[in-house]
Short mmCIF file of C-alpha atoms in Angstrom, two decimals:
data_model
loop_
_atom_site.label_atom_id
_atom_site.label_comp_id
_atom_site.label_asym_id
_atom_site.label_seq_id
_atom_site.Cartn_x
_atom_site.Cartn_y
_atom_site.Cartn_z
CA MET A 1 7.15 1.37 -32.14
CA LYS A 2 6.74 3.88 -34.92
CA LYS A 3 3.51 5.68 -33.81
CA LEU A 4 1.85 6.05 -30.57
CA TYR A 5 -1.88 7.39 -29.99
CA LEU A 6 -2.57 8.35 -26.27
CA ILE A 7 -6.40 8.58 -25.67
CA ARG A 8 -7.97 10.04 -22.61
CA HIS A 9 -11.21 8.30 -21.32
CA ALA A 10 -14.53 10.00 -22.03
CA HIS A 11 -16.11 12.36 -19.46
CA THR A 12 -17.33 10.49 -16.33
CA LYS A 13 -19.88 10.85 -13.60
CA ASP A 14 -17.17 11.88 -11.30
CA ASN A 15 -16.02 14.51 -13.57
CA GLU A 16 -19.62 15.61 -13.75
CA MET A 17 -19.82 16.02 -9.97
CA GLU A 18 -16.24 17.59 -9.85
CA LYS A 19 -14.85 14.78 -7.65
CA TYR A 20 -11.33 13.41 -7.59
CA SER A 21 -11.23 10.18 -9.51
CA GLY A 22 -8.23 8.14 -9.39
CA TYR A 23 -8.68 4.46 -8.40
CA SER A 24 -12.26 4.92 -7.97
CA ASP A 25 -14.10 2.97 -10.81
CA THR A 26 -16.49 5.58 -11.93
CA ASP A 27 -18.50 5.04 -15.01
CA LEU A 28 -19.10 7.27 -18.09
CA SER A 29 -21.51 10.15 -17.90
CA GLU A 30 -24.17 10.59 -20.47
CA THR A 31 -22.01 13.36 -22.13
CA GLY A 32 -19.03 10.82 -21.92
CA LYS A 33 -21.18 8.24 -23.75
CA ILE A 34 -21.61 10.60 -26.59
CA GLN A 35 -18.03 11.64 -26.49
CA ALA A 36 -16.88 7.94 -26.88
CA GLU A 37 -19.48 7.38 -29.57
CA GLU A 38 -18.11 10.15 -31.66
CA LEU A 39 -14.33 9.41 -30.95
CA ASN A 40 -14.99 5.76 -31.95
CA GLU A 41 -16.48 6.81 -35.24
CA PHE A 42 -13.51 9.01 -35.89
CA LEU A 43 -11.04 6.34 -35.20
CA LYS A 44 -12.81 3.77 -37.34
CA LYS A 45 -12.52 5.92 -40.22
CA ASN A 46 -9.17 7.47 -39.87
CA ILE A 47 -6.88 5.34 -37.64
CA LYS A 48 -5.37 1.73 -37.72
CA VAL A 49 -3.35 0.42 -34.78
CA ASP A 50 -1.86 -2.83 -33.97
CA LYS A 51 -2.31 -3.11 -30.26
CA ILE A 52 -4.37 -1.33 -27.75
CA TYR A 53 -3.73 -0.96 -23.91
CA THR A 54 -5.92 0.50 -21.24
CA SER A 55 -5.87 0.67 -17.50
CA ILE A 56 -8.07 -1.74 -15.58
CA LEU A 57 -10.71 0.94 -14.77
CA LYS A 58 -13.66 0.76 -16.75
CA ARG A 59 -13.92 4.17 -17.92
CA THR A 60 -11.11 3.49 -20.31
CA ALA A 61 -12.33 0.26 -21.81
CA LYS A 62 -15.89 1.86 -22.26
CA THR A 63 -14.24 4.73 -24.17
CA ILE A 64 -12.27 2.65 -26.66
CA GLY A 65 -14.05 -0.75 -26.70
CA GLU A 66 -16.29 -0.01 -29.79
CA TYR A 67 -13.28 0.72 -31.95
CA ALA A 68 -11.38 -2.26 -30.56
CA ASN A 69 -14.14 -4.41 -31.57
CA SER A 70 -14.33 -3.08 -35.03
CA GLU A 71 -10.69 -3.77 -35.43
CA ASN A 72 -10.89 -7.30 -33.77
CA ILE A 73 -8.10 -6.04 -31.17
CA GLU A 74 -8.35 -7.50 -27.71
CA LEU A 75 -7.80 -4.76 -25.05
CA GLU A 76 -4.60 -5.36 -22.95
CA LYS A 77 -5.46 -3.99 -19.33
CA ILE A 78 -2.73 -2.85 -17.24
CA GLU A 79 -3.12 -1.87 -13.58
CA GLY A 80 0.07 0.37 -13.67
CA LEU A 81 -1.58 2.58 -16.24
CA ASN A 82 -4.32 3.46 -13.54
CA GLU A 83 -4.75 7.23 -12.64
CA MET A 84 -3.18 8.47 -9.57
CA ASN A 85 -4.19 6.92 -6.34
CA PHE A 86 -5.68 9.88 -4.24
CA GLY A 87 -6.17 7.70 -1.18
CA ASN A 88 -8.38 9.35 1.23
CA PHE A 89 -9.56 12.03 -1.27
CA ASP A 90 -10.70 9.68 -4.06
CA GLY A 91 -14.38 10.05 -4.94
CA LEU A 92 -14.69 13.23 -2.99
CA SER A 93 -15.32 16.85 -4.12
CA LEU A 94 -12.84 19.60 -2.88
CA ASN A 95 -15.61 20.79 -0.48
CA GLU A 96 -15.98 17.24 0.97
CA ILE A 97 -12.13 16.99 1.39
CA LYS A 98 -12.14 20.15 3.11
CA GLU A 99 -14.83 19.03 5.65
CA ARG A 100 -13.58 15.49 6.20
CA TYR A 101 -9.92 15.97 6.20
CA PRO A 102 -9.29 19.61 7.21
CA GLU A 103 -5.52 19.30 7.96
CA ASP A 104 -4.65 17.31 4.82
CA TYR A 105 -6.81 19.88 3.00
CA GLN A 106 -4.51 22.62 4.22
CA ASP A 107 -1.26 20.77 3.14
CA PHE A 108 -2.88 19.90 -0.23
CA MET A 109 -3.91 23.53 -0.92
CA ARG A 110 -0.29 24.74 -0.41
CA GLY A 111 0.43 23.37 -3.81
CA LYS A 112 3.81 21.52 -2.83
CA ILE A 113 4.72 19.29 -5.70
CA GLU A 114 5.82 16.69 -3.21
CA PHE A 115 2.41 16.34 -1.43
CA LYS A 116 1.42 12.78 -0.76
CA PHE A 117 -2.14 12.02 -0.78
CA PRO A 118 -3.17 10.26 2.56
CA LYS A 119 -3.18 6.65 2.03
CA GLY A 120 -2.53 7.36 -1.70
CA GLU A 121 0.57 8.36 -3.89
CA ASP A 122 2.78 11.39 -4.22
CA ILE A 123 3.92 12.46 -7.98
CA GLN A 124 7.10 10.47 -7.91
CA GLU A 125 5.39 7.31 -6.82
CA PHE A 126 2.62 7.85 -9.41
CA TYR A 127 5.13 8.67 -12.37
CA ASP A 128 7.32 5.68 -11.65
CA ARG A 129 4.29 3.39 -11.53
CA ASN A 130 3.07 4.66 -14.98
CA ILE A 131 6.45 4.87 -16.49
CA ASN A 132 7.55 1.28 -15.40
CA SER A 133 4.26 0.03 -17.18
CA PHE A 134 4.92 2.17 -20.13
CA LYS A 135 8.39 0.85 -20.62
CA ASP A 136 7.08 -2.80 -20.40
CA ILE A 137 4.74 -1.51 -23.26
CA VAL A 138 7.71 -0.14 -25.35
CA LYS A 139 9.78 -3.43 -24.81
CA GLU A 140 6.77 -5.62 -25.77
CA CYS A 141 6.19 -3.54 -28.81
CA GLU A 142 9.56 -3.45 -30.07
CA ASP A 143 8.48 -4.92 -33.39
CA VAL A 144 4.94 -3.35 -33.65
CA ASP A 145 4.37 -0.33 -35.67
CA THR A 146 1.34 1.45 -34.20
CA VAL A 147 0.14 1.32 -30.66
CA MET A 148 -2.74 2.91 -28.68
CA ILE A 149 -2.85 3.70 -24.91
CA CYS A 150 -6.35 4.72 -23.63
CA ALA A 151 -5.95 5.89 -20.05
CA HIS A 152 -6.38 8.99 -17.81
CA MET A 153 -5.13 12.64 -17.95
CA GLY A 154 -2.51 12.05 -15.03
CA THR A 155 -1.21 8.99 -16.82
CA LEU A 156 -0.78 10.44 -20.29
CA ARG A 157 0.77 13.54 -18.64
CA ASN A 158 3.41 11.29 -17.25
CA ILE A 159 4.19 9.52 -20.44
CA LEU A 160 4.34 12.66 -22.35
CA SER A 161 6.69 14.28 -19.56
CA TYR A 162 8.78 11.01 -19.55
CA LEU A 163 9.12 11.07 -23.65
CA LEU A 164 9.94 14.81 -23.42
CA VAL A 165 12.23 15.28 -20.44
CA ASP A 166 12.66 11.92 -18.74
CA SER A 167 10.95 13.22 -15.61
CA PHE A 168 7.70 14.26 -14.17
CA ARG A 169 8.82 17.63 -14.40
CA LEU A 170 6.42 18.76 -17.32
CA HIS A 171 3.51 16.86 -15.64
CA TRP A 172 1.62 19.87 -14.61
CA ASN A 173 2.28 21.83 -17.78
CA ILE A 174 0.04 19.59 -19.81
CA ARG A 175 -3.81 19.31 -19.83
CA ILE A 176 -5.57 16.74 -21.97
CA GLU A 177 -9.16 16.73 -22.29
CA ASN A 178 -11.63 13.94 -22.09
CA ALA A 179 -11.76 11.58 -25.21
CA THR A 180 -9.09 13.42 -27.15
CA ILE A 181 -6.37 12.08 -29.39
CA THR A 182 -2.65 12.84 -28.99
CA VAL A 183 -0.06 11.33 -31.36
CA ILE A 184 3.55 10.82 -31.03
CA GLU A 185 5.75 9.79 -33.86
CA PHE A 186 9.10 8.06 -33.33
CA MET A 187 12.25 8.82 -35.39
CA GLY A 188 14.12 6.03 -34.20
CA SER A 189 14.00 6.32 -30.36
CA PHE A 190 13.45 10.09 -30.65
CA PRO A 191 9.75 11.06 -29.89
CA VAL A 192 8.05 13.90 -31.73
CA VAL A 193 4.57 15.24 -30.60
CA LYS A 194 2.67 15.53 -33.73
CA THR A 195 -0.77 16.18 -32.35
CA LEU A 196 -1.64 17.00 -28.77
CA GLY A 197 -5.33 16.69 -27.70
CA TYR A 198 -7.15 16.61 -30.76
CA VAL A 199 -10.94 17.00 -30.15
CA PRO A 200 -12.87 14.58 -32.53
CA TYR A 201 -16.38 15.58 -31.51
CA ASP A 202 -18.71 18.54 -31.16
CA MET A 203 -17.00 21.32 -29.16
CA GLU A 204 -20.29 21.92 -27.11
CA LEU A 205 -19.38 18.40 -25.37
CA LEU A 206 -15.92 19.67 -24.00
CA ARG A 207 -15.67 20.07 -20.26
CA PRO A 208 -19.50 20.07 -19.77
CA HIS A 209 -19.22 19.95 -16.02
CA ILE A 210 -18.05 23.56 -16.16
CA GLY A 211 -21.44 24.65 -18.03
CA LYS A 212 -24.39 22.91 -19.36
CA LYS A 213 -24.54 19.16 -19.01
CA ILE A 214 -25.66 17.22 -21.88
CA VAL A 215 -28.24 14.63 -21.44
CA LYS A 216 -29.55 12.08 -23.92
CA ASP A 217 -33.36 12.16 -24.81
CA LYS A 218 -34.95 9.13 -23.21
#
């Protein structure tokens, strides 16, 4: 592999509702659909890849599907690329977690890196799952020049942390916005982050759940 494109899925309905969205199969929001449309147009004009991998969750395929179709590339879906399993917290807002799981909420808010989500994963389990799948991709793409992975912020954080320091140590030091492009080039086996979180759409669409929500005219 000579070049790796990392794409985070577009904005989702769970993002819009400020809910924890790991294994829950949330759909794209109206804003996310616009982000994805502009992302795909940018990719079609500027980027060529040989293979595309996604998680098995529909928000990744819906983000990158138009580009894959235009390039006649079949999406290869891998469960190991899924977002963190938030267990009982999945699909809930922070206030809902506080109300339903007060003791777990208190443990969570203490901010310990080794916190394990009830009936879910801790950071080490999550990292190992993602990176085992990533290593399989690297091995499979030994003779492939350019690869794209469309996945989740947590997954992409893990991949970047692995490439830079071979552990999850940098996971929380990285933020990647929805429907953005990160580019890694390889000098032999040495990775260089060329671009981190490029936004290929109107900046007004960025993090809309923090401010005004974008709704398409009907």
